[in-house]
mmCIF file of C-alpha atoms in Angstrom:
data_model
loop_
_atom_site.group_PDB
_atom_site.id
_atom_site.type_symbol
_atom_site.label_atom_id
_atom_site.label_comp_id
_atom_site.label_asym_id
_atom_site.label_seq_id
_atom_site.Cartn_x
_atom_site.Cartn_y
_atom_site.Cartn_z
ATOM 1 C CA GLY L 4 -46.425 10.431 15.078
ATOM 2 C CA VAL L 5 -46.116 12.765 12.194
ATOM 3 C CA ASP L 6 -48.127 15.552 10.734
ATOM 4 C CA LEU L 7 -48.891 14.965 7.080
ATOM 5 C CA ILE L 8 -50.398 17.359 4.545
ATOM 6 C CA PRO L 9 -53.087 15.737 2.265
ATOM 7 C CA GLU L 10 -51.453 13.989 -0.620
ATOM 8 C CA LEU L 11 -50.421 16.504 -3.187
ATOM 9 C CA SER L 12 -51.383 14.306 -6.107
ATOM 10 C CA ASP L 13 -50.995 10.721 -7.321
ATOM 11 C CA ASN L 14 -48.124 11.919 -9.585
ATOM 12 C CA ILE L 15 -44.579 11.324 -8.541
ATOM 13 C CA ASP L 16 -42.445 14.444 -8.570
ATOM 14 C CA ASN L 17 -39.241 14.319 -10.650
ATOM 15 C CA ARG L 18 -36.870 12.400 -8.330
ATOM 16 C CA ASP L 19 -33.881 14.442 -9.237
ATOM 17 C CA ILE L 20 -32.107 13.992 -5.769
ATOM 18 C CA ASP L 21 -30.654 10.580 -5.393
ATOM 19 C CA VAL L 22 -30.139 10.728 -1.644
ATOM 20 C CA LEU L 23 -31.566 13.127 0.979
ATOM 21 C CA VAL L 24 -29.950 13.184 4.426
ATOM 22 C CA CYS L 25 -32.279 15.171 6.799
ATOM 23 C CA GLY L 26 -31.103 15.819 10.332
ATOM 24 C CA ARG L 27 -28.875 18.088 12.457
ATOM 25 C CA ILE L 28 -25.220 18.204 11.449
ATOM 26 C CA GLU L 29 -23.681 16.605 14.477
ATOM 27 C CA GLU L 30 -21.590 13.553 15.666
ATOM 28 C CA ARG L 31 -24.663 11.739 16.827
ATOM 29 C CA LYS L 32 -26.109 11.753 13.314
ATOM 30 C CA ASN L 33 -22.806 10.481 11.796
ATOM 31 C CA SER L 34 -22.833 13.266 9.307
ATOM 32 C CA LEU L 35 -19.163 13.179 8.370
ATOM 33 C CA ALA L 36 -19.117 9.397 7.704
ATOM 34 C CA ILE L 37 -22.112 9.655 5.465
ATOM 35 C CA LEU L 38 -20.587 12.645 3.614
ATOM 36 C CA ARG L 39 -17.382 10.834 3.106
ATOM 37 C CA GLU L 40 -19.104 7.611 1.927
ATOM 38 C CA LEU L 41 -21.450 9.346 -0.461
ATOM 39 C CA GLY L 42 -18.695 11.593 -1.666
ATOM 40 C CA GLN L 43 -17.204 8.613 -3.304
ATOM 41 C CA THR L 44 -20.194 7.983 -5.498
ATOM 42 C CA ASN L 45 -21.805 9.849 -8.468
ATOM 43 C CA LEU L 46 -25.155 10.146 -6.663
ATOM 44 C CA THR L 47 -26.778 13.536 -6.222
ATOM 45 C CA VAL L 48 -26.892 14.083 -2.439
ATOM 46 C CA VAL L 49 -28.550 16.875 -0.379
ATOM 47 C CA PHE L 50 -27.966 17.302 3.286
ATOM 48 C CA VAL L 51 -30.637 19.461 5.069
ATOM 49 C CA GLY L 52 -30.682 20.262 8.717
ATOM 50 C CA GLY L 53 -29.504 22.768 11.496
ATOM 51 C CA GLU L 54 -26.053 22.910 12.746
ATOM 52 C CA ASN L 55 -25.602 21.644 16.397
ATOM 53 C CA LEU L 56 -24.195 24.645 18.080
ATOM 54 C CA ASN L 57 -22.918 22.397 20.895
ATOM 55 C CA ASN L 58 -20.798 20.472 18.239
ATOM 56 C CA LYS L 59 -19.079 23.374 16.528
ATOM 57 C CA LYS L 60 -15.821 21.800 15.722
ATOM 58 C CA TYR L 61 -17.598 18.866 14.043
ATOM 59 C CA VAL L 62 -19.892 21.242 12.103
ATOM 60 C CA THR L 63 -16.850 23.221 10.902
ATOM 61 C CA ARG L 64 -15.164 19.891 9.734
ATOM 62 C CA PHE L 65 -18.221 19.019 7.949
ATOM 63 C CA LYS L 66 -18.633 22.321 6.228
ATOM 64 C CA ASN L 67 -14.992 22.421 5.296
ATOM 65 C CA GLU L 68 -15.077 18.902 3.861
ATOM 66 C CA ILE L 69 -18.161 19.179 1.871
ATOM 67 C CA SER L 70 -16.479 21.386 -0.594
ATOM 68 C CA LYS L 71 -14.379 18.433 -1.712
ATOM 69 C CA TYR L 72 -17.428 16.691 -3.190
ATOM 70 C CA SER L 73 -19.137 18.125 -6.261
ATOM 71 C CA ASN L 74 -22.102 15.771 -5.968
ATOM 72 C CA ILE L 75 -23.132 16.894 -2.489
ATOM 73 C CA THR L 76 -24.930 20.034 -1.318
ATOM 74 C CA PHE L 77 -25.755 21.271 2.230
ATOM 75 C CA ILE L 78 -28.762 23.542 2.265
ATOM 76 C CA GLY L 79 -29.056 24.162 6.041
ATOM 77 C CA LYS L 80 -32.221 24.151 8.170
ATOM 78 C CA LYS L 81 -35.507 24.297 6.464
ATOM 79 C CA LYS L 82 -39.246 24.684 7.721
ATOM 80 C CA PRO L 83 -41.045 21.350 8.054
ATOM 81 C CA GLU L 84 -43.384 22.330 5.229
ATOM 82 C CA ASP L 85 -40.443 22.846 2.943
ATOM 83 C CA LEU L 86 -39.178 19.343 3.586
ATOM 84 C CA ILE L 87 -42.083 17.821 1.761
ATOM 85 C CA SER L 88 -40.875 18.976 -1.571
ATOM 86 C CA LEU L 89 -37.351 17.694 -0.789
ATOM 87 C CA TYR L 90 -38.756 14.218 0.095
ATOM 88 C CA ARG L 91 -40.900 14.223 -3.017
ATOM 89 C CA HIS L 92 -37.816 14.959 -5.175
ATOM 90 C CA SER L 93 -35.584 12.346 -3.470
ATOM 91 C CA ARG L 94 -35.284 8.669 -4.388
ATOM 92 C CA PHE L 95 -33.708 7.737 -0.999
ATOM 93 C CA HIS L 96 -33.701 9.102 2.551
ATOM 94 C CA VAL L 97 -30.609 7.972 4.634
ATOM 95 C CA SER L 98 -30.048 8.021 8.353
ATOM 96 C CA ALA L 99 -27.064 6.234 9.801
ATOM 97 C CA SER L 100 -27.179 7.807 13.305
ATOM 98 C CA TRP L 101 -25.311 6.490 16.350
ATOM 99 C CA PHE L 102 -28.375 7.146 18.437
ATOM 100 C CA GLU L 103 -31.891 7.566 17.276
ATOM 101 C CA VAL L 104 -35.321 7.144 18.841
ATOM 102 C CA ALA L 105 -38.378 7.163 16.591
ATOM 103 C CA SER L 106 -37.066 8.913 13.537
ATOM 104 C CA LEU L 107 -39.912 11.299 12.421
ATOM 105 C CA VAL L 108 -37.933 12.119 9.297
ATOM 106 C CA ASP L 109 -37.827 8.418 8.281
ATOM 107 C CA LEU L 110 -41.634 8.346 8.639
ATOM 108 C CA GLU L 111 -42.116 11.578 6.676
ATOM 109 C CA ALA L 112 -39.655 10.559 3.896
ATOM 110 C CA TYR L 113 -41.552 7.079 3.549
ATOM 111 C CA ALA L 114 -44.940 8.864 3.375
ATOM 112 C CA TYR L 115 -43.716 11.186 0.629
ATOM 113 C CA GLY L 116 -42.346 8.445 -1.525
ATOM 114 C CA CYS L 117 -38.773 7.871 -0.526
ATOM 115 C CA GLN L 118 -37.019 4.550 -0.174
ATOM 116 C CA VAL L 119 -35.822 4.615 3.392
ATOM 117 C CA ILE L 120 -32.338 3.532 4.657
ATOM 118 C CA SER L 121 -32.358 3.868 8.438
ATOM 119 C CA SER L 122 -29.936 3.311 11.406
ATOM 120 C CA THR L 123 -30.003 0.053 13.200
ATOM 121 C CA GLU L 124 -29.494 2.292 16.328
ATOM 122 C CA GLY L 125 -33.042 3.428 16.394
ATOM 123 C CA SER L 126 -36.567 2.260 16.229
ATOM 124 C CA THR L 127 -37.574 2.770 12.681
ATOM 125 C CA HIS L 128 -37.849 -0.932 12.210
ATOM 126 C CA GLU L 129 -40.656 -1.058 14.714
ATOM 127 C CA TYR L 130 -42.718 1.275 12.395
ATOM 128 C CA LEU L 131 -41.538 0.580 8.836
ATOM 129 C CA LYS L 132 -40.523 -2.993 9.341
ATOM 130 C CA ASP L 133 -39.375 -4.524 5.960
ATOM 131 C CA ASN L 134 -40.496 -1.423 4.151
ATOM 132 C CA ALA L 135 -37.033 0.101 4.908
ATOM 133 C CA ARG L 136 -33.478 -1.147 4.744
ATOM 134 C CA TYR L 137 -31.204 -0.731 7.722
ATOM 135 C CA ILE L 138 -27.485 0.280 8.147
ATOM 136 C CA SER L 139 -25.236 0.097 11.112
ATOM 137 C CA PRO L 140 -23.247 3.335 11.859
ATOM 138 C CA HIS L 141 -20.315 0.921 12.606
ATOM 139 C CA ASN L 142 -20.444 -0.211 8.949
ATOM 140 C CA ILE L 143 -21.106 2.774 6.833
ATOM 141 C CA LYS L 144 -19.291 1.258 3.874
ATOM 142 C CA SER L 145 -22.280 -0.832 3.182
ATOM 143 C CA LEU L 146 -24.292 2.340 2.401
ATOM 144 C CA THR L 147 -23.293 2.295 -1.210
ATOM 145 C CA ASP L 148 -24.338 -1.264 -1.640
ATOM 146 C CA LEU L 149 -27.703 -0.448 -0.091
ATOM 147 C CA LEU L 150 -28.216 2.450 -2.469
ATOM 148 C CA THR L 151 -27.359 0.402 -5.509
ATOM 149 C CA ALA L 152 -29.245 -2.819 -4.513
ATOM 150 C CA PRO L 153 -32.310 -3.658 -6.549
ATOM 151 C CA TYR L 154 -35.483 -2.232 -5.118
ATOM 152 C CA SER L 155 -39.123 -3.066 -5.975
ATOM 153 C CA ASP L 156 -40.970 -0.091 -7.035
ATOM 154 C CA LYS L 157 -43.383 1.048 -4.367
ATOM 155 C CA ASN L 158 -46.549 2.949 -4.981
ATOM 156 C CA PRO L 159 -46.082 6.501 -3.175
ATOM 157 C CA SER L 160 -49.829 6.683 -2.626
ATOM 158 C CA GLU L 161 -49.626 3.378 -0.641
ATOM 159 C CA GLN L 162 -46.656 4.511 1.329
ATOM 160 C CA TYR L 163 -48.503 7.691 2.209
ATOM 161 C CA GLN L 164 -51.580 5.726 3.298
ATOM 162 C CA TYR L 165 -49.545 3.377 5.372
ATOM 163 C CA ILE L 166 -48.147 6.316 7.466
ATOM 164 C CA ASN L 167 -51.421 8.258 7.418
ATOM 165 C CA GLN L 168 -53.344 5.206 8.708
ATOM 166 C CA ASN L 169 -50.844 4.197 11.371
ATOM 167 C CA TYR L 170 -48.523 6.878 12.528
ATOM 168 C CA THR L 171 -50.164 10.402 12.601
ATOM 169 C CA TRP L 172 -50.029 12.351 15.899
ATOM 170 C CA LYS L 173 -53.806 11.836 16.220
ATOM 171 C CA ILE L 174 -53.346 8.088 16.082
ATOM 172 C CA ALA L 175 -50.444 8.211 18.445
ATOM 173 C CA SER L 176 -52.279 10.371 21.072
ATOM 174 C CA LYS L 177 -55.257 7.903 20.939
ATOM 175 C CA LYS L 178 -52.955 5.033 21.595
ATOM 176 C CA LEU L 179 -51.231 6.849 24.483
ATOM 177 C CA HIS L 180 -54.596 7.780 25.860
ATOM 178 C CA GLY L 181 -55.830 4.197 25.728
ATOM 179 C CA PHE L 182 -52.590 3.018 27.358
ATOM 180 C CA LEU L 183 -52.972 5.492 30.147
ATOM 181 C CA LEU L 184 -56.542 4.414 30.787
ATOM 182 C CA GLU L 185 -55.449 0.802 31.073
ATOM 183 C CA VAL L 186 -52.767 1.815 33.554
ATOM 184 C CA VAL L 187 -55.283 3.792 35.626
ATOM 185 C CA ASN L 188 -57.782 0.958 35.455
ATOM 186 C CA VAL L 189 -55.224 -1.621 36.570
ATOM 187 C CA LYS L 190 -54.616 0.160 39.826
#
């Protein structure tokens, strides 16, 4: 589940960020591979997320390498409420993690109007189904193709409503409660 703030408006913010990559900088998130692939494009890319202190060498390599790419910015960790503006300014949200469970940032990004490209190594497909595209961390070279493929325009209000009606914490807790009641009644 995710916490959503009430829709800001029906207007779409200026989508001046081509790609937002939201997540910790660490090997599991495949940050360097994404950086290297997107660095070969002319797309405006923003990485946002904390630095995994247990992965210091990797973080250092990422921070050293990012300076090679004039189209990519790393803005560090932000508060959840600050992410909403980033989502609303981004055309795409990308996750190509080696390991992912239910990616909350994929759900949030979709709710706030992003096209979502998510890892095949997670469960976003169970939630967003065909409303997202998927990438294997084993084949990061296909990311550029996914970002330049034709997309049908989606209505951001409909995207927001889809998440709001299906995947809020309130809905998730009701489903869990119902499941637990079933388990207790079965015994």
